[in-house]
PDB file of C-alpha atoms in Angstrom:
ATOM      1  CA  MET I   1     -10.318  55.420  36.251  1.00 46.00           C
ATOM      2  CA  TRP I   2      -8.988  58.932  36.273  1.00 59.00           C
ATOM      3  CA  LYS I   3      -5.795  58.474  38.295  1.00 67.00           C
ATOM      4  CA  GLY I   4      -2.912  59.857  36.381  1.00 71.00           C
ATOM      5  CA  SER I   5       0.068  61.711  37.831  1.00 84.00           C
ATOM      6  CA  VAL I   6       1.207  63.900  34.943  1.00 90.00           C
ATOM      7  CA  SER I   7       0.345  67.570  35.411  1.00 89.00           C
ATOM      8  CA  VAL I   8      -0.176  70.366  32.884  1.00 91.00           C
ATOM      9  CA  VAL I   9       1.096  73.941  33.386  1.00 90.00           C
ATOM     10  CA  ILE I  10       0.155  76.538  30.818  1.00 90.00           C
ATOM     11  CA  GLU I  11       2.279  79.556  31.401  1.00 91.00           C
ATOM     12  CA  THR I  12       1.104  81.766  28.536  1.00 86.00           C
ATOM     13  CA  GLU I  13      -2.305  82.903  29.788  1.00 75.00           C
ATOM     14  CA  ALA I  14      -4.878  82.716  32.622  1.00 57.00           C
ATOM     15  CA  GLY I  15      -7.977  80.490  32.482  1.00 54.00           C
ATOM     16  CA  SER I  16      -5.902  77.799  30.766  1.00 66.00           C
ATOM     17  CA  GLY I  17      -8.306  74.910  31.646  1.00 66.00           C
ATOM     18  CA  ASP I  18     -10.420  75.605  28.540  1.00 82.00           C
ATOM     19  CA  ARG I  19      -7.369  74.715  26.305  1.00 91.00           C
ATOM     20  CA  ILE I  20      -7.358  71.148  27.577  1.00 93.00           C
ATOM     21  CA  GLU I  21      -9.676  68.382  26.384  1.00 96.00           C
ATOM     22  CA  LEU I  22     -10.138  64.699  27.009  1.00 96.00           C
ATOM     23  CA  SER I  23     -10.852  62.016  24.422  1.00 97.00           C
ATOM     24  CA  SER I  24     -13.499  59.315  24.815  1.00 97.00           C
ATOM     25  CA  GLY I  25     -10.651  56.799  25.149  1.00 97.00           C
ATOM     26  CA  SER I  26      -8.432  55.275  22.459  1.00 98.00           C
ATOM     27  CA  ILE I  27      -8.802  52.867  19.581  1.00 98.00           C
ATOM     28  CA  GLU I  28      -6.522  50.835  17.273  1.00 98.00           C
ATOM     29  CA  ARG I  29      -6.245  52.546  13.818  1.00 96.00           C
ATOM     30  CA  THR I  30      -6.601  50.014  11.009  1.00 92.00           C
ATOM     31  CA  SER I  31      -5.925  52.427   8.154  1.00 95.00           C
ATOM     32  CA  THR I  32      -3.126  51.425   5.744  1.00 96.00           C
ATOM     33  CA  ALA I  33      -1.448  54.770   6.570  1.00 97.00           C
ATOM     34  CA  TYR I  34      -0.794  53.453  10.115  1.00 98.00           C
ATOM     35  CA  GLU I  35       1.525  50.691  11.212  1.00 97.00           C
ATOM     36  CA  THR I  36       0.003  47.536  12.589  1.00 96.00           C
ATOM     37  CA  GLY I  37      -1.122  47.961  16.254  1.00 96.00           C
ATOM     38  CA  ALA I  38      -1.071  51.771  16.221  1.00 98.00           C
ATOM     39  CA  ILE I  39      -3.380  53.391  18.772  1.00 98.00           C
ATOM     40  CA  VAL I  40      -4.986  56.799  18.433  1.00 98.00           C
ATOM     41  CA  PRO I  41      -7.402  58.882  20.636  1.00 98.00           C
ATOM     42  CA  ARG I  42     -11.092  58.082  20.170  1.00 98.00           C
ATOM     43  CA  VAL I  43     -13.520  60.905  19.483  1.00 97.00           C
ATOM     44  CA  PRO I  44     -15.406  62.847  20.596  1.00 97.00           C
ATOM     45  CA  TRP I  45     -13.345  65.250  22.515  1.00 97.00           C
ATOM     46  CA  ARG I  46     -14.694  67.265  25.469  1.00 96.00           C
ATOM     47  CA  HIS I  47     -13.458  70.038  27.732  1.00 93.00           C
ATOM     48  CA  VAL I  48     -12.200  68.930  31.177  1.00 91.00           C
ATOM     49  CA  SER I  49     -14.459  69.314  34.240  1.00 89.00           C
ATOM     50  CA  ARG I  50     -13.372  71.327  37.247  1.00 86.00           C
ATOM     51  CA  SER I  51     -12.393  68.183  39.157  1.00 84.00           C
ATOM     52  CA  GLU I  52     -10.485  66.849  36.125  1.00 86.00           C
ATOM     53  CA  TRP I  53      -8.637  70.148  35.783  1.00 85.00           C
ATOM     54  CA  GLU I  54      -7.671  70.016  39.478  1.00 81.00           C
ATOM     55  CA  THR I  55      -6.169  66.520  38.881  1.00 82.00           C
ATOM     56  CA  LEU I  56      -4.276  67.650  35.742  1.00 85.00           C
ATOM     57  CA  SER I  57      -3.025  70.898  37.293  1.00 79.00           C
ATOM     58  CA  GLY I  58      -2.088  69.275  40.560  1.00 70.00           C
ATOM     59  CA  GLU I  59      -4.392  71.669  42.450  1.00 66.00           C
ATOM     60  CA  GLY I  60      -6.315  68.804  43.961  1.00 57.00           C
ATOM     61  CA  GLY I  61      -3.379  67.439  46.009  1.00 56.00           C
ATOM     62  CA  VAL I  62      -2.499  64.687  43.461  1.00 57.00           C
ATOM     63  CA  ILE I  63       1.066  63.541  43.623  1.00 60.00           C
ATOM     64  CA  VAL I  64       2.782  64.583  40.403  1.00 66.00           C
ATOM     65  CA  ASP I  65       5.529  62.510  38.769  1.00 74.00           C
ATOM     66  CA  SER I  66       5.984  64.554  35.631  1.00 85.00           C
ATOM     67  CA  THR I  67       4.862  67.911  34.190  1.00 90.00           C
ATOM     68  CA  VAL I  68       3.946  69.059  30.677  1.00 94.00           C
ATOM     69  CA  ARG I  69       4.490  72.831  30.262  1.00 93.00           C
ATOM     70  CA  VAL I  70       3.197  75.177  27.563  1.00 94.00           C
ATOM     71  CA  VAL I  71       5.403  78.226  27.284  1.00 95.00           C
ATOM     72  CA  GLY I  72       5.558  81.237  24.901  1.00 95.00           C
ATOM     73  CA  PHE I  73       8.546  82.439  22.869  1.00 96.00           C
ATOM     74  CA  PRO I  74       9.317  85.841  21.348  1.00 96.00           C
ATOM     75  CA  ILE I  75       7.163  86.656  18.339  1.00 96.00           C
ATOM     76  CA  GLU I  76      10.195  87.723  16.378  1.00 98.00           C
ATOM     77  CA  PHE I  77      11.168  84.129  15.791  1.00 98.00           C
ATOM     78  CA  LEU I  78       7.722  83.330  14.298  1.00 97.00           C
ATOM     79  CA  GLU I  79       7.821  86.503  12.158  1.00 97.00           C
ATOM     80  CA  GLN I  80      11.213  85.712  10.757  1.00 97.00           C
ATOM     81  CA  PHE I  81      10.191  82.184   9.859  1.00 97.00           C
ATOM     82  CA  HIS I  82       6.883  83.310   8.235  1.00 97.00           C
ATOM     83  CA  SER I  83       8.687  85.963   6.279  1.00 96.00           C
ATOM     84  CA  LEU I  84      10.415  83.291   4.248  1.00 95.00           C
ATOM     85  CA  PHE I  85       7.084  82.621   2.664  1.00 92.00           C
ATOM     86  CA  PHE I  86       5.889  86.110   1.622  1.00 87.00           C
ATOM     87  CA  LYS I  87       6.637  85.397  -1.999  1.00 79.00           C
ATOM     88  CA  CYS I  88       5.003  82.004  -1.988  1.00 78.00           C
ATOM     89  CA  ASP I  89       1.692  81.844  -3.970  1.00 75.00           C
ATOM     90  CA  GLU I  90       0.544  78.892  -1.925  1.00 86.00           C
ATOM     91  CA  LEU I  91       1.775  77.069   1.229  1.00 91.00           C
ATOM     92  CA  THR I  92       2.333  73.459   0.284  1.00 93.00           C
ATOM     93  CA  MET I  93       4.272  70.671   1.972  1.00 93.00           C
ATOM     94  CA  GLU I  94       6.970  71.067  -0.753  1.00 93.00           C
ATOM     95  CA  SER I  95       7.324  74.871  -0.493  1.00 93.00           C
ATOM     96  CA  VAL I  96       7.392  74.893   3.276  1.00 94.00           C
ATOM     97  CA  SER I  97       9.857  72.036   3.515  1.00 94.00           C
ATOM     98  CA  ILE I  98      12.158  73.768   1.040  1.00 94.00           C
ATOM     99  CA  GLN I  99      12.228  77.018   3.001  1.00 94.00           C
ATOM    100  CA  ALA I 100      12.495  75.251   6.399  1.00 94.00           C
ATOM    101  CA  GLY I 101      15.530  73.369   5.111  1.00 94.00           C
ATOM    102  CA  SER I 102      17.188  76.335   3.481  1.00 94.00           C
ATOM    103  CA  SER I 103      20.181  78.250   4.933  1.00 95.00           C
ATOM    104  CA  SER I 104      17.712  81.002   6.071  1.00 95.00           C
ATOM    105  CA  GLY I 105      15.633  78.410   7.886  1.00 95.00           C
ATOM    106  CA  ALA I 106      18.754  76.881   9.445  1.00 94.00           C
ATOM    107  CA  ALA I 107      19.853  80.246  10.700  1.00 96.00           C
ATOM    108  CA  ILE I 108      16.460  80.850  12.338  1.00 96.00           C
ATOM    109  CA  PHE I 109      16.688  77.479  13.970  1.00 95.00           C
ATOM    110  CA  GLN I 110      20.174  78.107  15.389  1.00 93.00           C
ATOM    111  CA  THR I 111      19.190  81.348  16.937  1.00 96.00           C
ATOM    112  CA  PHE I 112      16.065  79.846  18.379  1.00 96.00           C
ATOM    113  CA  ASN I 113      18.131  76.973  19.628  1.00 92.00           C
ATOM    114  CA  GLN I 114      20.398  79.347  21.538  1.00 92.00           C
ATOM    115  CA  TYR I 115      17.348  81.199  22.975  1.00 95.00           C
ATOM    116  CA  VAL I 116      15.927  77.852  24.265  1.00 93.00           C
ATOM    117  CA  ALA I 117      19.281  76.683  25.703  1.00 89.00           C
ATOM    118  CA  ALA I 118      19.568  79.980  27.639  1.00 91.00           C
ATOM    119  CA  ARG I 119      16.056  79.821  29.160  1.00 91.00           C
ATOM    120  CA  HIS I 120      14.851  76.226  29.417  1.00 88.00           C
ATOM    121  CA  SER I 121      16.458  73.258  31.032  1.00 83.00           C
ATOM    122  CA  LEU I 122      15.734  70.145  28.997  1.00 83.00           C
ATOM    123  CA  ASN I 123      17.011  67.796  31.727  1.00 66.00           C
ATOM    124  CA  GLY I 124      20.730  67.747  30.908  1.00 47.00           C
ATOM    125  CA  SER I 125      20.544  69.532  27.625  1.00 40.00           C
ATOM    126  CA  VAL I 126      23.807  70.275  25.908  1.00 39.00           C
ATOM    127  CA  PRO I 127      25.221  73.354  24.073  1.00 41.00           C
ATOM    128  CA  PRO I 128      23.091  74.448  21.124  1.00 40.00           C
ATOM    129  CA  GLU I 129      25.386  73.075  18.460  1.00 40.00           C
ATOM    130  CA  ARG I 130      25.003  69.600  19.846  1.00 41.00           C
ATOM    131  CA  VAL I 131      21.289  69.465  20.499  1.00 46.00           C
ATOM    132  CA  LYS I 132      19.230  67.264  18.243  1.00 57.00           C
ATOM    133  CA  GLY I 133      16.353  68.959  16.505  1.00 75.00           C
ATOM    134  CA  GLY I 134      15.121  71.034  13.640  1.00 90.00           C
ATOM    135  CA  PHE I 135      11.913  71.991  11.799  1.00 95.00           C
ATOM    136  CA  CYS I 136       9.450  69.223  11.078  1.00 95.00           C
ATOM    137  CA  VAL I 137       6.818  69.910   8.389  1.00 96.00           C
ATOM    138  CA  LYS I 138       3.555  67.924   8.339  1.00 96.00           C
ATOM    139  CA  ALA I 139       0.220  68.186   6.645  1.00 96.00           C
ATOM    140  CA  GLN I 140      -2.653  69.920   8.283  1.00 96.00           C
ATOM    141  CA  ASN I 141      -5.684  68.137   9.835  1.00 97.00           C
ATOM    142  CA  LEU I 142      -3.897  64.972  10.889  1.00 97.00           C
ATOM    143  CA  ASP I 143      -5.090  62.893  13.868  1.00 97.00           C
ATOM    144  CA  THR I 144      -1.525  62.128  14.776  1.00 98.00           C
ATOM    145  CA  VAL I 145       1.711  63.350  13.036  1.00 97.00           C
ATOM    146  CA  THR I 146       4.568  61.046  13.937  1.00 97.00           C
ATOM    147  CA  THR I 147       5.787  58.585  11.295  1.00 96.00           C
ATOM    148  CA  ASP I 148       8.308  55.724  11.378  1.00 95.00           C
ATOM    149  CA  PRO I 149      11.487  56.991   9.599  1.00 92.00           C
ATOM    150  CA  ILE I 150      11.842  53.739   7.615  1.00 95.00           C
ATOM    151  CA  SER I 151       8.275  52.643   6.765  1.00 96.00           C
ATOM    152  CA  LYS I 152       6.890  56.223   6.651  1.00 95.00           C
ATOM    153  CA  LEU I 153       3.726  54.868   8.354  1.00 97.00           C
ATOM    154  CA  TYR I 154       2.091  56.777  11.197  1.00 98.00           C
ATOM    155  CA  VAL I 155       2.934  55.174  14.532  1.00 98.00           C
ATOM    156  CA  GLY I 156       0.118  56.686  16.698  1.00 98.00           C
ATOM    157  CA  LEU I 157       0.578  57.154  20.356  1.00 98.00           C
ATOM    158  CA  HIS I 158       4.071  56.171  21.271  1.00 98.00           C
ATOM    159  CA  VAL I 159       7.032  56.723  23.628  1.00 96.00           C
ATOM    160  CA  ASP I 160      10.406  58.136  22.499  1.00 94.00           C
ATOM    161  CA  ASP I 161      13.432  55.948  23.208  1.00 91.00           C
ATOM    162  CA  TRP I 162      16.599  57.764  22.126  1.00 85.00           C
ATOM    163  CA  SER I 163      18.311  57.281  25.490  1.00 84.00           C
ATOM    164  CA  ARG I 164      17.431  53.575  25.914  1.00 86.00           C
ATOM    165  CA  LEU I 165      16.850  54.089  29.589  1.00 87.00           C
ATOM    166  CA  PRO I 166      15.648  51.073  31.606  1.00 88.00           C
ATOM    167  CA  PHE I 167      12.112  50.894  32.996  1.00 87.00           C
ATOM    168  CA  GLY I 168      11.936  52.523  36.362  1.00 84.00           C
ATOM    169  CA  SER I 169      14.611  55.109  35.379  1.00 86.00           C
ATOM    170  CA  ARG I 170      12.947  56.886  32.520  1.00 89.00           C
ATOM    171  CA  THR I 171      12.091  59.869  34.591  1.00 85.00           C
ATOM    172  CA  ARG I 172      15.868  60.729  34.208  1.00 85.00           C
ATOM    173  CA  GLY I 173      15.475  61.052  30.422  1.00 86.00           C
ATOM    174  CA  PRO I 174      15.815  64.311  28.498  1.00 88.00           C
ATOM    175  CA  TYR I 175      12.852  66.558  27.837  1.00 91.00           C
ATOM    176  CA  ARG I 176      11.696  67.657  24.429  1.00 92.00           C
ATOM    177  CA  LEU I 177      10.677  71.185  23.504  1.00 95.00           C
ATOM    178  CA  CYS I 178       8.401  71.404  20.480  1.00 97.00           C
ATOM    179  CA  ALA I 179       7.538  74.910  19.241  1.00 97.00           C
ATOM    180  CA  ASN I 180       4.654  75.772  16.940  1.00 98.00           C
ATOM    181  CA  PHE I 181       6.103  77.734  14.014  1.00 98.00           C
ATOM    182  CA  GLY I 182       3.109  77.260  11.790  1.00 97.00           C
ATOM    183  CA  TRP I 183      -0.006  79.223  10.965  1.00 97.00           C
ATOM    184  CA  SER I 184      -2.634  77.182  12.844  1.00 96.00           C
ATOM    185  CA  ASP I 185      -3.038  75.708  16.296  1.00 97.00           C
ATOM    186  CA  ARG I 186      -1.684  72.283  16.873  1.00 98.00           C
ATOM    187  CA  PHE I 187      -2.135  69.811  19.774  1.00 98.00           C
ATOM    188  CA  PHE I 188      -0.013  67.777  22.117  1.00 98.00           C
ATOM    189  CA  LEU I 189      -1.630  64.448  22.996  1.00 98.00           C
ATOM    190  CA  PHE I 190      -0.586  62.372  25.972  1.00 97.00           C
ATOM    191  CA  LEU I 191      -1.573  59.731  28.492  1.00 96.00           C
ATOM    192  CA  ASN I 192      -1.394  61.162  32.036  1.00 93.00           C
ATOM    193  CA  ILE I 193       0.344  58.106  33.451  1.00 93.00           C
ATOM    194  CA  PRO I 194       4.130  57.881  33.154  1.00 93.00           C
ATOM    195  CA  LEU I 195       5.559  54.922  31.287  1.00 94.00           C
ATOM    196  CA  ASP I 196       7.496  53.856  34.365  1.00 92.00           C
ATOM    197  CA  SER I 197       4.140  53.326  36.107  1.00 90.00           C
ATOM    198  CA  LEU I 198       2.723  51.374  33.240  1.00 91.00           C
ATOM    199  CA  ALA I 199       5.779  49.159  33.114  1.00 89.00           C
ATOM    200  CA  SER I 200       5.655  48.490  36.875  1.00 85.00           C
ATOM    201  CA  GLN I 201       1.945  47.704  36.622  1.00 81.00           C
ATOM    202  CA  GLU I 202       2.409  45.302  33.703  1.00 79.00           C
ATOM    203  CA  MET I 203       5.260  43.495  35.394  1.00 68.00           C
ATOM    204  CA  THR I 204       3.248  43.067  38.579  1.00 68.00           C
ATOM    205  CA  GLN I 205       0.309  41.685  36.691  1.00 61.00           C
ATOM    206  CA  ASP I 206       2.334  39.221  34.583  1.00 53.00           C
ATOM    207  CA  SER I 207       1.169  36.060  36.327  1.00 48.00           C
ATOM    208  CA  SER I 208       2.620  33.800  33.613  1.00 51.00           C
ATOM    209  CA  CYS I 209       6.215  34.234  34.765  1.00 47.00           C
ATOM    210  CA  ALA I 210       7.662  31.944  37.383  1.00 47.00           C
ATOM    211  CA  ASP I 211       9.815  34.642  38.940  1.00 48.00           C
ATOM    212  CA  ILE I 212      10.455  38.380  38.782  1.00 44.00           C
ATOM    213  CA  ARG I 213      13.661  37.985  36.741  1.00 44.00           C
ATOM    214  CA  THR I 214      11.706  36.266  33.997  1.00 45.00           C
ATOM    215  CA  SER I 215       8.984  38.861  34.176  1.00 46.00           C
ATOM    216  CA  ARG I 216      11.423  41.682  33.924  1.00 47.00           C
ATOM    217  CA  GLY I 217      13.224  40.060  30.941  1.00 49.00           C
ATOM    218  CA  SER I 218       9.903  39.634  29.157  1.00 57.00           C
ATOM    219  CA  LEU I 219       9.040  43.269  29.765  1.00 53.00           C
ATOM    220  CA  LEU I 220      12.322  44.523  28.462  1.00 55.00           C
ATOM    221  CA  LEU I 221      11.877  42.683  25.148  1.00 65.00           C
ATOM    222  CA  LYS I 222       8.568  44.471  24.535  1.00 74.00           C
ATOM    223  CA  GLY I 223       9.905  47.978  24.402  1.00 89.00           C
ATOM    224  CA  PRO I 224       8.324  51.214  25.615  1.00 94.00           C
ATOM    225  CA  THR I 225       5.764  51.695  22.857  1.00 96.00           C
ATOM    226  CA  ALA I 226       4.584  48.081  23.129  1.00 94.00           C
ATOM    227  CA  ILE I 227       4.013  48.578  26.862  1.00 94.00           C
ATOM    228  CA  ALA I 228       2.025  51.703  26.110  1.00 95.00           C
ATOM    229  CA  ARG I 229      -0.127  49.921  23.532  1.00 96.00           C
ATOM    230  CA  ASN I 230      -0.789  47.030  25.915  1.00 93.00           C
ATOM    231  CA  PHE I 231      -2.229  49.401  28.425  1.00 94.00           C
ATOM    232  CA  LEU I 232      -4.262  51.354  25.909  1.00 96.00           C
ATOM    233  CA  LYS I 233      -5.840  48.117  24.454  1.00 95.00           C
ATOM    234  CA  ALA I 234      -6.582  46.885  27.949  1.00 94.00           C
ATOM    235  CA  SER I 235      -8.126  50.215  28.937  1.00 95.00           C
ATOM    236  CA  PRO I 236      -9.787  51.533  25.802  1.00 96.00           C
ATOM    237  CA  ASN I 237     -11.988  53.986  27.860  1.00 96.00           C
ATOM    238  CA  TYR I 238      -9.116  55.769  29.610  1.00 95.00           C
ATOM    239  CA  PRO I 239      -9.054  59.278  28.218  1.00 96.00           C
ATOM    240  CA  ILE I 240      -6.137  60.844  26.320  1.00 97.00           C
ATOM    241  CA  VAL I 241      -5.328  64.484  27.185  1.00 96.00           C
ATOM    242  CA  ARG I 242      -5.163  67.049  24.351  1.00 97.00           C
ATOM    243  CA  VAL I 243      -3.461  70.377  24.943  1.00 96.00           C
ATOM    244  CA  ARG I 244      -3.807  73.244  22.419  1.00 96.00           C
ATOM    245  CA  VAL I 245      -0.524  74.861  21.411  1.00 96.00           C
ATOM    246  CA  LYS I 246      -0.871  78.079  19.497  1.00 96.00           C
ATOM    247  CA  PRO I 247       1.598  79.612  16.966  1.00 97.00           C
ATOM    248  CA  GLY I 248       4.334  81.271  19.051  1.00 97.00           C
ATOM    249  CA  GLU I 249       4.022  78.694  21.874  1.00 97.00           C
ATOM    250  CA  ALA I 250       5.927  75.503  22.654  1.00 97.00           C
ATOM    251  CA  TYR I 251       5.318  72.495  24.859  1.00 96.00           C
ATOM    252  CA  ILE I 252       8.063  70.949  27.042  1.00 95.00           C
ATOM    253  CA  ALA I 253       7.521  67.353  27.976  1.00 95.00           C
ATOM    254  CA  PRO I 254       9.329  64.233  29.164  1.00 93.00           C
ATOM    255  CA  THR I 255       8.600  62.261  26.051  1.00 94.00           C
ATOM    256  CA  GLU I 256      10.816  59.309  27.037  1.00 93.00           C
ATOM    257  CA  ASN I 257       8.500  58.673  29.942  1.00 94.00           C
ATOM    258  CA  LEU I 258       5.223  59.718  28.307  1.00 96.00           C
ATOM    259  CA  VAL I 259       2.859  58.065  25.897  1.00 97.00           C
ATOM    260  CA  HIS I 260       2.229  60.939  23.439  1.00 98.00           C
ATOM    261  CA  ASP I 261       2.045  62.300  19.872  1.00 98.00           C
ATOM    262  CA  GLY I 262       1.309  65.547  18.114  1.00 98.00           C
ATOM    263  CA  SER I 263      -1.815  66.481  16.160  1.00 98.00           C
ATOM    264  CA  SER I 264      -2.687  68.982  13.484  1.00 98.00           C
ATOM    265  CA  LEU I 265      -6.401  68.108  13.570  1.00 97.00           C
ATOM    266  CA  GLY I 266      -8.528  71.085  12.501  1.00 95.00           C
ATOM    267  CA  GLY I 267      -5.592  73.010  11.096  1.00 94.00           C
ATOM    268  CA  SER I 268      -6.147  74.978   7.923  1.00 93.00           C
ATOM    269  CA  SER I 269      -2.426  75.403   7.018  1.00 95.00           C
ATOM    270  CA  ILE I 270       0.664  73.241   6.825  1.00 96.00           C
ATOM    271  CA  ASP I 271       1.908  72.226  10.301  1.00 97.00           C
ATOM    272  CA  VAL I 272       5.480  73.315  11.285  1.00 97.00           C
ATOM    273  CA  ALA I 273       6.952  72.132  14.507  1.00 97.00           C
ATOM    274  CA  CYS I 274      10.455  73.034  15.729  1.00 97.00           C
ATOM    275  CA  HIS I 275      11.951  70.220  17.892  1.00 95.00           C
ATOM    276  CA  ILE I 276      14.744  70.617  20.335  1.00 92.00           C
ATOM    277  CA  GLN I 277      15.751  67.439  22.219  1.00 84.00           C
ATOM    278  CA  GLY I 278      17.982  67.430  25.311  1.00 75.00           C
ATOM    279  CA  GLN I 279      20.573  64.701  25.637  1.00 64.00           C
TER     280      GLN I 279
END
């Protein structure tokens, strides 16, 4: 069952295995706050075993297709952002959103953007002024944080699709850097099987199609998140990986080839993530 090929590299400290947990599987969320068909990790969470850590870290000789990295960034950026709130009586979604969207917040983002562009390759990232991204403010203690921009409903575990790359080629997609500018730890959730592998598996198993062309066409109509949900519904006991990302740290991940989401579960303060997306 445990057969993934996505590794985790935590570059900020030694003994990093204790910052990684596995869910008991996944489950469809029927809450009205979530869109129909949304899948989320199933509790309880547990720390990885030694053999599981070897699989995730690539130490056990597992062939790795993709890597999720956790990196640190200079504390000065975090201090500058937090200084915007020294006069706030209370951190609320409204107060944090206002400051994050202010000219001061924009200046911090632009400087951070330049720092990232100079130090991290986001798989074909472009000059800072053209990179998509910005501060994203969410409530604390959320199982998953991503919402549909139109319906405003939570989407659960999903796959990004800005580049519209075909299945089998999504490894060429841009990487996303997401930095924790908040006051509490947050989490990056992901399935350790690349989407390209899930799509290949589903097309192979589609016995209802008379030929491969019909099968491929049917697959393309489903879209990447639908492919992800099909796998999760068929394999409800397959664990989701949860990686802790502390304030002053960021994850870098191939989110167009990875079933994923963020989480602010357990956080005591408003969640602030700074996203920078390569193109």
